[in-house]
Amino acid sequence: MTRTLDRPAASPLFRPISTGRRLRNRLATALVTAAFLLAVVPLLWVLYTVLRFGVKVVTSSAWWTHSLSGLLSFQAGGGVYHAIYGTLTQALVCAVFSIPIGLMVGIYLVEYGARSRLEKITTFMVDILTGVPSIVAALFVYALWITILGFPRSGFAVSLALVLLMVPVIVRTTEEMLRIVPNDLREASYALGVPKWKTIVKIVIPTALSGIVTGIMLALARVMGETAPLLVLVGYAPFINYNLFEGNMAALPLVMVSERNNPTPAGVDRMWGAALTLVLLITLFNLLATVVARRSAIKAK
Amino acid sequence: MARRLDLEHVNIYYGNFHAVSDVSLMVPPHSVTAFIGPSGCGKSTVLRTINRMHEVIPGARVEGRVLLDGEDVYGPGVDPVDVRRTIGMVFQRPNPFPTMSIRDNVVAGLKLQGVKNKAKLNETAEQALRAANLWDEVRDRLNKPGGGLSGGQQQRLCIARAVAVAPDVLLMDEPCSALDPISTLAIEDLISELKRDFTIVIVTHNMQQAARVSDQTAFFNLRATGEPGQLVEIDQTQKIFANPTQRATEDYITGRFG
């Protein structure tokens, strides 16, 4: 007996994407896009505002070559080279201390710590230090460097506070970058009869270098914008002071803080000018980091 | 220069775990010895003990003696770095240094040991690459990164790198297990050639490979999980595959294992 079938005997192997999945996909895509916009819009807004108010200030050549020395608060003109000098030297001195310390602690944790007690304690301390607010670091340096040891308030004291903020960031970056270097490479090097320290210096660190450099540059950009240590540890000077160890010294965040109290158009201009200058400096550092990272990056082809 | 290798009552531990129990064997110079056996039986561990790579792992230790031409590599005052210079190693996964060019990879050992003479380095690079049958494929791109080569080429690059430091013994830990059959064949041919200059010990999961390349074969086994691995028997490869003394060896080779 034959029977006609009104549908195929076997259901098809493949079916179209179900409506539920399609909807969930749409929803997730919409959420991700919205989150992206939510993150990008304020960023662009900040950049736009800083550029809008700052561009006309920083495009004058005096801005980069003069200080604010001798200018009355309502007088337009002058520049912030004294503050650029302060910010850069304080950051540089901070980097000179922080980079070696941070790198070596990171190397110790990954290459030598080997789950020892010291490693655990160090990791814990670094975690705590990462969470210390900059004002606390500043007050600590004030208590130690100025109250107990008797040194004057100075740009160098600021650098010391910045070291406290920068070291844990560098330790963390170094640690993470070294940990992702495959153990195969270390073993390959040992098997060639290369001592451990040389393996670390010549194989492990070069492999992780681009990540470490990026981390250091980002940390540097971060500390350049720190304001609390400046307020606590050094007085603002509208003129150039080359001496990092004595006397009031300007820095870009300090220009912004002090000009914010100046209600004249000249003050507003200086504030936005200093803001844009700081953003430009930090952008420059980030670009530098990208270039260095790209040059030391691992080449596949 | 190829040298003779003896293991005498070697016991290997990871912390409190007894990984390998009482291995004694002899590897004559200019020969290929294959280590075969099921996973986890300790063949790689024994191999890594020979050039003191084992102790890189925290908590690992070794009892017994590993003699290279009668000299104990675990003797008092022996520098493990020196041992590894004398006993080279090729790993399971090709691991060229990603930051270095092909040439720099080959001479990495010499360079890191402090050899600076450019002419000598270039000459060694060519010799080692020729020895690894890779020279013709890479001669016009020596300055390109090693990571751009195919898997089989990368493994031959690693062999060239190991050969370039002129060791006496070459240890190979499953050197073909990540490679396709053609690359495997290339490396097997290479092993037969390298035998002229080196003493070779190779760990392999591939029994045909052991039969093809080795002069003697050692079969390792575990009595049970958690028990230490042990050397069941070692003999001429032909004998092991045709007429093994131990029942366990025969079971493993004929696939009747477990």
Coordinates of C-alpha atoms in Angstrom, one line a residue:
Chain A
M1 CA 0.0 0.0 0.0
T2 CA 1.3 3.4 -0.9
R3 CA 0.8 6.6 1.0
T4 CA 1.5 10.1 -0.1
L5 CA 3.4 12.3 2.3
D6 CA 2.5 16.0 2.6
R7 CA 6.0 16.7 4.1
P8 CA 9.5 15.3 3.6
A9 CA 10.1 12.1 5.5
A10 CA 13.1 13.6 7.3
S11 CA 13.2 17.1 8.7
P12 CA 15.9 19.3 7.0
L13 CA 19.3 19.2 8.6
F14 CA 19.8 22.9 8.8
R15 CA 17.3 25.5 9.9
P16 CA 17.4 29.3 9.6
I17 CA 18.4 31.3 12.7
S18 CA 15.5 31.3 15.2
T19 CA 13.6 34.5 15.9
G20 CA 14.6 34.4 19.5
R21 CA 18.3 34.3 18.7
R22 CA 17.9 37.0 16.1
L23 CA 16.3 39.3 18.7
R24 CA 18.9 38.6 21.3
N25 CA 21.6 39.3 18.8
R26 CA 20.0 42.6 17.9
L27 CA 19.6 43.5 21.6
A28 CA 23.2 42.7 22.4
T29 CA 24.5 44.6 19.4
A30 CA 22.4 47.6 20.5
L31 CA 23.7 47.5 24.1
V32 CA 27.3 47.2 23.0
T33 CA 26.9 50.1 20.6
A34 CA 25.2 52.2 23.2
A35 CA 27.9 51.5 25.8
F36 CA 30.5 52.4 23.2
L37 CA 28.8 55.8 22.5
L38 CA 28.4 56.4 26.2
A39 CA 32.1 56.0 26.6
V40 CA 33.2 58.0 23.5
V41 CA 30.8 60.9 23.7
P42 CA 32.2 62.4 27.0
L43 CA 35.7 61.8 25.7
L44 CA 35.1 63.7 22.5
W45 CA 33.3 66.4 24.4
V46 CA 36.2 67.0 26.8
L47 CA 38.6 67.1 23.9
Y48 CA 36.3 69.5 22.0
T49 CA 35.9 71.8 25.0
V50 CA 39.6 71.9 25.7
L51 CA 40.5 72.6 22.1
R52 CA 37.8 75.2 21.7
F53 CA 38.9 77.3 24.6
G54 CA 42.6 76.5 24.5
V55 CA 43.6 76.6 20.8
K56 CA 43.8 80.4 20.5
V57 CA 46.0 80.5 23.6
V58 CA 48.6 77.8 22.8
T59 CA 49.0 79.0 19.2
S60 CA 50.8 82.2 20.3
S61 CA 54.5 81.7 20.4
A62 CA 54.9 83.5 23.6
W63 CA 52.9 80.8 25.3
W64 CA 55.8 78.3 24.9
T65 CA 58.7 80.8 25.5
H66 CA 57.6 83.1 28.3
S67 CA 56.5 82.7 31.9
L68 CA 53.7 84.6 33.7
S69 CA 56.3 86.6 35.6
G70 CA 55.5 90.3 36.0
L71 CA 52.0 90.0 34.5
L72 CA 49.0 91.3 36.5
S73 CA 46.1 89.0 36.7
F74 CA 44.0 90.8 34.2
Q75 CA 46.8 91.3 31.7
A76 CA 46.6 89.1 28.7
G77 CA 49.7 87.4 27.2
G78 CA 52.6 85.6 28.9
G79 CA 53.2 81.9 28.7
V80 CA 53.7 78.7 30.7
Y81 CA 57.2 77.5 29.8
H82 CA 58.0 77.7 33.5
A83 CA 55.1 75.3 34.2
I84 CA 56.0 73.0 31.3
Y85 CA 59.6 72.8 32.7
G86 CA 58.2 72.0 36.1
T87 CA 55.9 69.3 34.9
L88 CA 58.5 67.7 32.7
T89 CA 61.4 67.7 35.2
Q90 CA 59.2 66.4 38.0
A91 CA 58.0 63.6 35.8
L92 CA 61.5 62.9 34.5
V93 CA 62.9 62.6 38.0
C94 CA 60.0 60.5 39.1
A95 CA 60.6 58.2 36.1
V96 CA 64.3 57.9 36.8
F97 CA 63.5 56.5 40.3
S98 CA 60.3 54.6 39.4
I99 CA 61.3 52.7 36.2
P100 CA 64.3 50.8 37.7
I101 CA 62.5 50.0 40.9
G102 CA 59.3 49.0 39.2
L103 CA 61.1 46.9 36.6
M104 CA 63.2 45.1 39.1
V105 CA 60.3 44.3 41.4
G106 CA 58.3 43.0 38.5
I107 CA 61.3 40.8 37.4
Y108 CA 61.7 39.5 40.9
L109 CA 58.0 38.6 41.2
V110 CA 57.9 36.7 38.0
E111 CA 61.3 35.2 37.5
Y112 CA 62.7 34.7 41.1
G113 CA 59.7 34.9 43.5
A114 CA 58.4 31.5 42.7
R115 CA 55.5 31.6 45.2
S116 CA 57.8 32.4 48.1
R117 CA 56.6 34.4 51.1
L118 CA 58.4 37.5 50.1
E119 CA 56.7 37.3 46.7
K120 CA 53.2 37.1 48.3
I121 CA 53.9 39.9 50.7
T122 CA 55.3 42.1 47.9
T123 CA 52.3 41.4 45.6
F124 CA 50.0 42.3 48.5
M125 CA 51.9 45.5 49.2
V126 CA 51.9 46.5 45.6
D127 CA 48.2 46.0 45.5
I128 CA 47.7 48.2 48.5
L129 CA 50.0 50.9 47.0
T130 CA 48.1 50.9 43.8
G131 CA 45.0 51.9 45.7
V132 CA 46.7 54.7 47.7
P133 CA 45.1 58.1 46.8
S134 CA 47.6 60.6 45.5
I135 CA 46.8 63.0 48.4
V136 CA 47.7 60.3 50.9
A137 CA 51.0 59.8 49.1
A138 CA 51.6 63.5 49.1
L139 CA 50.9 63.8 52.9
F140 CA 53.2 60.8 53.5
V141 CA 56.0 62.6 51.7
Y142 CA 55.2 65.8 53.5
A143 CA 55.5 64.0 56.9
L144 CA 58.7 62.2 56.0
W145 CA 60.6 64.6 53.8
I146 CA 59.6 67.9 55.1
T147 CA 58.5 67.4 58.7
I148 CA 60.8 64.7 59.9
L149 CA 63.9 65.2 57.6
G150 CA 63.5 69.0 57.5
F151 CA 63.8 69.6 53.7
P152 CA 61.9 72.5 52.2
R153 CA 58.8 72.2 50.0
S154 CA 60.1 71.7 46.5
G155 CA 59.6 70.1 43.1
F156 CA 61.7 67.2 44.2
A157 CA 59.3 66.4 47.0
V158 CA 56.6 66.2 44.4
S159 CA 58.7 63.8 42.4
L160 CA 59.0 61.6 45.5
A161 CA 55.2 61.5 45.9
L162 CA 54.8 60.7 42.2
V163 CA 57.3 57.8 42.6
L164 CA 54.9 56.2 45.2
L165 CA 52.1 56.4 42.7
M166 CA 54.1 55.3 39.7
V167 CA 56.1 52.3 41.1
P168 CA 53.0 50.0 41.7
V169 CA 51.7 50.7 38.1
I170 CA 55.1 49.8 36.6
V171 CA 55.4 46.7 38.8
R172 CA 52.0 45.5 37.7
T173 CA 52.6 46.1 34.0
T174 CA 56.0 44.5 34.1
E175 CA 54.6 41.5 36.0
E176 CA 51.8 41.0 33.6
M177 CA 53.9 41.4 30.5
L178 CA 56.6 39.0 31.8
R179 CA 54.0 36.4 32.7
I180 CA 52.7 36.1 29.2
V181 CA 56.2 35.4 27.8
P182 CA 55.9 31.6 27.1
N183 CA 58.0 29.4 29.3
D184 CA 59.1 27.6 26.2
L185 CA 61.4 30.5 25.4
R186 CA 63.0 30.5 28.8
E187 CA 63.6 26.7 28.5
A188 CA 65.0 27.1 25.0
S189 CA 67.5 29.6 26.3
Y190 CA 68.5 27.5 29.3
A191 CA 68.9 24.5 27.0
L192 CA 71.4 26.5 25.0
G193 CA 73.6 26.9 28.1
V194 CA 72.5 30.5 28.7
P195 CA 72.5 31.5 32.4
K196 CA 69.2 32.6 34.0
W197 CA 70.0 36.3 34.3
K198 CA 71.1 36.5 30.7
T199 CA 68.0 34.7 29.6
I200 CA 65.9 37.3 31.4
V201 CA 67.9 40.2 30.0
K202 CA 68.3 39.0 26.4
I203 CA 65.3 36.8 25.8
V204 CA 62.5 37.5 28.2
I205 CA 62.6 41.3 28.5
P206 CA 63.0 41.9 24.8
T207 CA 60.0 39.7 24.1
A208 CA 57.9 41.6 26.6
L209 CA 59.4 45.0 25.9
S210 CA 56.7 46.7 23.8
G211 CA 54.1 46.0 26.5
I212 CA 56.4 47.2 29.3
V213 CA 57.2 50.4 27.4
T214 CA 53.6 51.2 26.7
G215 CA 52.8 50.6 30.4
I216 CA 55.6 53.0 31.6
M217 CA 54.5 55.7 29.2
L218 CA 50.9 55.5 30.3
A219 CA 52.0 55.6 33.9
L220 CA 54.1 58.7 33.2
A221 CA 51.2 60.4 31.4
R222 CA 49.1 59.6 34.5
V223 CA 51.4 61.1 37.1
M224 CA 52.0 64.2 34.9
G225 CA 48.4 65.2 35.6
E226 CA 48.4 64.5 39.3
T227 CA 47.5 67.7 41.2
A228 CA 47.3 66.8 44.9
P229 CA 51.0 66.3 45.5
L230 CA 51.7 69.7 43.8
L231 CA 49.2 71.4 46.1
V232 CA 50.7 69.9 49.2
L233 CA 54.4 69.8 48.4
V234 CA 55.3 72.8 46.4
G235 CA 54.2 76.4 46.2
Y236 CA 53.1 77.9 42.9
A237 CA 55.5 80.4 41.2
P238 CA 54.5 82.4 38.1
F239 CA 58.2 82.7 37.1
I240 CA 60.7 80.1 36.1
N241 CA 62.6 78.2 38.8
Y242 CA 65.2 75.7 37.5
N243 CA 66.0 74.4 41.0
L244 CA 64.1 71.2 41.7
F245 CA 65.3 71.1 45.3
E246 CA 64.3 74.5 46.5
G247 CA 61.7 77.2 46.1
N248 CA 58.3 77.5 44.6
M249 CA 57.9 75.8 41.2
A250 CA 55.1 75.9 38.7
A251 CA 53.5 72.9 37.0
L252 CA 50.7 72.8 34.5
P253 CA 48.0 71.5 36.9
L254 CA 49.1 74.3 39.4
V255 CA 48.6 76.9 36.6
M256 CA 45.1 75.7 36.2
V257 CA 44.4 75.7 39.9
S258 CA 45.7 79.2 40.5
E259 CA 44.2 80.7 37.3
R260 CA 40.8 79.2 38.2
N261 CA 40.7 81.8 41.0
N262 CA 41.4 84.5 38.5
P263 CA 38.0 85.7 37.2
T264 CA 39.3 87.9 34.4
P265 CA 39.3 86.7 30.7
A266 CA 43.1 86.5 30.9
G267 CA 42.9 84.0 33.7
V268 CA 40.3 81.9 31.9
D269 CA 42.5 81.8 28.8
R270 CA 45.5 80.7 30.8
M271 CA 43.5 78.0 32.5
W272 CA 42.3 76.5 29.3
G273 CA 45.7 77.0 27.6
A274 CA 47.4 75.1 30.4
A275 CA 44.8 72.3 30.1
L276 CA 45.3 71.9 26.4
T277 CA 49.1 72.0 26.9
L278 CA 48.9 69.2 29.4
V279 CA 46.7 67.2 27.1
L280 CA 49.1 67.8 24.2
L281 CA 52.2 66.7 26.3
I282 CA 50.4 63.5 27.4
T283 CA 49.4 62.8 23.8
L284 CA 53.0 63.3 22.7
F285 CA 54.1 60.8 25.3
N286 CA 51.5 58.3 24.2
L287 CA 52.5 58.7 20.6
L288 CA 56.1 58.2 21.6
A289 CA 55.0 55.0 23.5
T290 CA 53.3 53.7 20.3
V291 CA 56.4 54.3 18.2
V292 CA 58.7 52.7 20.7
A293 CA 56.3 49.8 21.2
R294 CA 56.0 49.3 17.5
R295 CA 59.7 49.3 16.9
S296 CA 60.3 46.7 19.6
A297 CA 57.2 44.6 18.8
I298 CA 57.6 41.0 17.8
K299 CA 57.7 40.7 14.1
A300 CA 55.9 37.7 12.6
K301 CA 56.6 38.0 8.9
Chain B
M1 CA 82.2 15.3 19.6
A2 CA 79.8 12.6 20.5
R3 CA 80.2 11.1 23.9
R4 CA 78.9 8.1 25.8
L5 CA 76.1 8.6 28.3
D6 CA 75.3 6.5 31.3
L7 CA 72.4 6.7 33.8
E8 CA 73.0 4.9 37.1
H9 CA 70.1 4.3 39.4
V10 CA 68.4 7.5 38.6
N11 CA 65.4 8.4 40.8
I12 CA 63.5 11.6 40.0
Y13 CA 61.1 13.5 42.3
Y14 CA 58.8 16.4 42.0
G15 CA 58.6 17.6 45.6
N16 CA 57.3 14.4 47.5
F17 CA 56.1 12.8 44.3
H18 CA 58.4 10.0 43.1
A19 CA 58.1 10.4 39.4
V20 CA 60.7 7.9 38.0
S21 CA 62.2 5.0 39.8
D22 CA 65.7 3.5 39.5
V23 CA 66.6 4.0 35.8
S24 CA 69.9 2.7 34.6
L25 CA 70.9 2.7 31.0
M26 CA 73.8 3.3 28.6
V27 CA 73.8 5.3 25.4
P28 CA 76.8 4.7 23.2
P29 CA 78.3 7.6 21.2
H30 CA 77.2 8.1 17.6
S31 CA 73.9 6.3 18.2
V32 CA 70.3 7.1 18.4
T33 CA 68.3 5.9 21.5
A34 CA 64.6 6.2 21.5
F35 CA 62.5 6.4 24.6
I36 CA 59.0 5.0 24.1
G37 CA 56.1 4.4 26.5
P38 CA 52.6 5.6 27.5
S39 CA 51.9 9.2 28.5
G40 CA 53.0 10.1 32.1
C41 CA 55.5 7.2 32.3
G42 CA 58.4 9.6 32.8
K43 CA 60.3 9.5 29.5
S44 CA 60.4 13.2 29.1
T45 CA 61.3 13.6 32.8
V46 CA 64.3 11.3 32.3
L47 CA 65.3 13.2 29.2
R48 CA 65.2 16.5 31.1
T49 CA 67.2 15.0 33.9
I50 CA 70.1 14.3 31.5
N51 CA 70.8 18.0 30.8
R52 CA 69.7 19.2 34.2
M53 CA 66.6 21.0 32.8
H54 CA 64.5 19.1 35.3
E55 CA 65.7 21.2 38.2
V56 CA 64.3 24.4 36.6
I57 CA 60.9 23.3 38.0
P58 CA 60.6 24.3 41.7
G59 CA 60.8 21.3 44.0
A60 CA 62.3 18.9 41.5
R61 CA 65.3 16.8 42.5
V62 CA 67.3 13.9 41.3
E63 CA 69.1 11.0 43.0
G64 CA 71.6 8.8 41.2
R65 CA 74.3 9.5 38.7
V66 CA 74.2 10.8 35.1
L67 CA 77.6 10.2 33.6
L68 CA 78.9 11.8 30.4
D69 CA 82.1 9.9 29.4
G70 CA 82.4 9.0 33.1
E71 CA 81.9 12.5 34.5
D72 CA 78.9 13.0 36.7
V73 CA 76.7 16.0 35.5
Y74 CA 75.3 16.1 39.0
G75 CA 78.8 16.1 40.6
P76 CA 79.6 18.6 43.3
G77 CA 80.5 22.0 41.8
V78 CA 79.3 21.2 38.3
D79 CA 77.6 24.3 36.8
P80 CA 74.2 23.3 35.3
V81 CA 74.8 26.0 32.6
D82 CA 77.9 24.2 31.5
V83 CA 76.0 20.9 31.4
R84 CA 73.4 22.4 29.1
R85 CA 76.0 23.7 26.8
T86 CA 77.4 20.2 26.4
I87 CA 74.0 18.4 26.2
G88 CA 71.7 20.3 23.9
M89 CA 67.9 19.9 23.7
V90 CA 65.1 20.2 21.1
F91 CA 61.6 20.6 22.4
Q92 CA 58.2 19.3 21.4
R93 CA 56.9 22.6 20.2
P94 CA 59.1 24.7 17.9
N95 CA 60.1 27.7 20.0
P96 CA 62.3 30.1 18.0
F97 CA 63.0 33.4 19.8
P98 CA 60.3 35.8 18.4
T99 CA 62.4 38.9 18.7
M100 CA 65.3 37.5 16.6
S101 CA 65.9 37.0 12.9
I102 CA 66.6 33.6 11.5
R103 CA 70.3 34.0 11.6
D104 CA 70.3 35.4 15.2
N105 CA 68.1 32.5 16.3
V106 CA 70.7 30.0 15.0
V107 CA 73.6 31.7 16.7
A108 CA 71.6 32.8 19.8
G109 CA 73.5 30.3 22.0
L110 CA 76.9 31.5 20.9
K111 CA 76.0 35.2 21.0
L112 CA 74.5 34.9 24.5
Q113 CA 77.6 33.0 25.6
G114 CA 79.6 36.1 24.5
V115 CA 80.9 35.3 21.0
K116 CA 81.2 38.6 19.1
N117 CA 83.2 37.7 16.0
K118 CA 80.8 38.4 13.1
A119 CA 82.5 36.3 10.6
K120 CA 82.6 33.3 12.9
L121 CA 78.9 33.8 13.8
N122 CA 77.9 33.9 10.1
E123 CA 80.0 30.8 9.3
T124 CA 78.5 28.9 12.3
A125 CA 75.0 30.0 11.2
E126 CA 75.5 28.6 7.7
Q127 CA 77.0 25.4 9.0
A128 CA 74.3 24.8 11.5
L129 CA 71.5 25.6 9.0
R130 CA 73.1 23.2 6.5
A131 CA 73.4 20.5 9.2
A132 CA 69.6 21.0 9.8
N133 CA 68.8 20.8 6.1
L134 CA 67.3 24.3 6.2
W135 CA 70.0 26.4 4.5
D136 CA 68.6 26.3 1.0
E137 CA 65.1 27.3 2.2
V138 CA 66.2 30.3 4.2
R139 CA 69.5 31.4 2.7
D140 CA 67.9 34.5 1.1
R141 CA 66.0 35.6 4.1
L142 CA 68.4 35.2 7.0
N143 CA 67.4 38.6 8.4
K144 CA 63.7 37.9 8.5
P145 CA 62.1 36.9 11.8
G146 CA 62.1 33.2 12.6
G147 CA 58.4 33.3 13.5
G148 CA 57.6 33.6 9.8
L149 CA 58.7 30.0 8.9
S150 CA 56.4 27.0 8.7
G151 CA 56.1 24.7 11.7
G152 CA 58.5 22.1 10.2
Q153 CA 61.0 24.8 9.2
Q154 CA 60.8 26.3 12.7
Q155 CA 61.6 23.0 14.2
R156 CA 64.6 22.5 12.0
L157 CA 65.6 26.1 12.9
C158 CA 65.5 25.0 16.6
I159 CA 67.6 21.9 15.7
A160 CA 70.1 24.2 14.0
R161 CA 70.1 26.4 17.0
A162 CA 70.8 23.5 19.3
V163 CA 73.5 22.2 16.9
A164 CA 75.2 25.6 16.6
V165 CA 76.6 25.5 20.2
A166 CA 78.3 22.2 19.3
P167 CA 77.0 20.0 22.0
D168 CA 78.2 16.4 22.5
V169 CA 74.7 15.0 23.1
L170 CA 71.4 16.1 21.5
L171 CA 68.2 15.4 23.4
M172 CA 65.0 15.5 21.5
D173 CA 61.6 15.7 23.3
E174 CA 59.0 14.5 20.8
P175 CA 60.5 16.8 18.1
C176 CA 57.9 15.7 15.4
S177 CA 54.7 15.5 17.4
A178 CA 53.5 19.0 16.2
L179 CA 54.5 18.4 12.6
D180 CA 53.0 17.0 9.4
P181 CA 54.3 13.7 7.9
I182 CA 56.5 15.4 5.3
S183 CA 58.2 17.7 7.9
T184 CA 58.5 14.6 10.1
L185 CA 60.3 12.7 7.4
A186 CA 62.6 15.7 6.9
I187 CA 63.5 15.6 10.6
E188 CA 63.9 11.8 10.7
D189 CA 66.4 12.0 7.8
L190 CA 68.2 14.7 9.6
I191 CA 68.4 12.6 12.8
S192 CA 70.2 9.8 10.9
E193 CA 72.7 12.4 9.6
L194 CA 73.2 14.1 12.9
K195 CA 74.2 10.7 14.4
R196 CA 77.6 11.1 12.8
D197 CA 78.4 14.0 15.0
F198 CA 76.3 13.6 18.1
T199 CA 74.9 11.1 20.5
I200 CA 71.1 11.4 20.2
V201 CA 68.3 10.5 22.6
I202 CA 64.8 11.0 21.3
V203 CA 61.5 10.7 23.1
T204 CA 58.7 9.7 20.8
H205 CA 55.1 8.6 20.9
N206 CA 55.3 7.3 17.4
M207 CA 56.6 3.7 17.5
Q208 CA 57.2 3.6 13.7
Q209 CA 59.4 6.6 14.2
A210 CA 61.3 4.8 17.0
A211 CA 61.7 1.8 14.7
R212 CA 62.9 4.0 11.8
V213 CA 65.4 6.2 13.4
S214 CA 66.8 4.5 16.5
D215 CA 69.6 2.0 17.1
Q216 CA 68.3 1.1 20.6
T217 CA 65.0 1.6 22.2
A218 CA 64.0 2.0 25.8
F219 CA 60.5 1.1 26.9
F220 CA 59.2 3.0 30.0
N221 CA 56.0 2.1 31.8
L222 CA 53.9 2.8 34.9
R223 CA 52.6 0.0 37.1
A224 CA 49.6 2.1 38.0
T225 CA 48.7 5.7 38.2
G226 CA 50.4 7.4 41.1
E227 CA 53.2 4.9 41.0
P228 CA 56.6 6.0 39.7
G229 CA 57.5 5.4 36.1
Q230 CA 60.2 2.8 35.4
L231 CA 62.4 1.5 32.7
V232 CA 60.9 -1.8 31.6
E233 CA 63.6 -2.8 29.2
I234 CA 66.2 -1.4 26.8
D235 CA 67.7 -3.3 23.9
Q236 CA 68.6 -3.1 20.2
T237 CA 65.6 -1.6 18.4
Q238 CA 65.2 -4.6 16.1
K239 CA 65.1 -6.9 19.1
I240 CA 62.6 -4.7 21.0
F241 CA 60.2 -4.6 18.1
A242 CA 60.7 -8.2 16.9
N243 CA 61.2 -10.1 20.1
P244 CA 61.0 -8.2 23.3
T245 CA 61.8 -9.9 26.6
Q246 CA 59.1 -8.4 28.7
R247 CA 55.4 -9.1 28.2
A248 CA 54.5 -5.4 28.9
T249 CA 56.8 -4.3 26.0
E250 CA 55.2 -6.7 23.6
D251 CA 51.7 -5.6 24.7
Y252 CA 52.5 -2.0 24.2
I253 CA 54.2 -2.4 20.8
T254 CA 51.5 -4.6 19.4
G255 CA 48.8 -2.2 20.6
R256 CA 47.3 -4.7 23.1
F257 CA 48.2 -2.3 25.9
G258 CA 45.9 -1.5 28.8

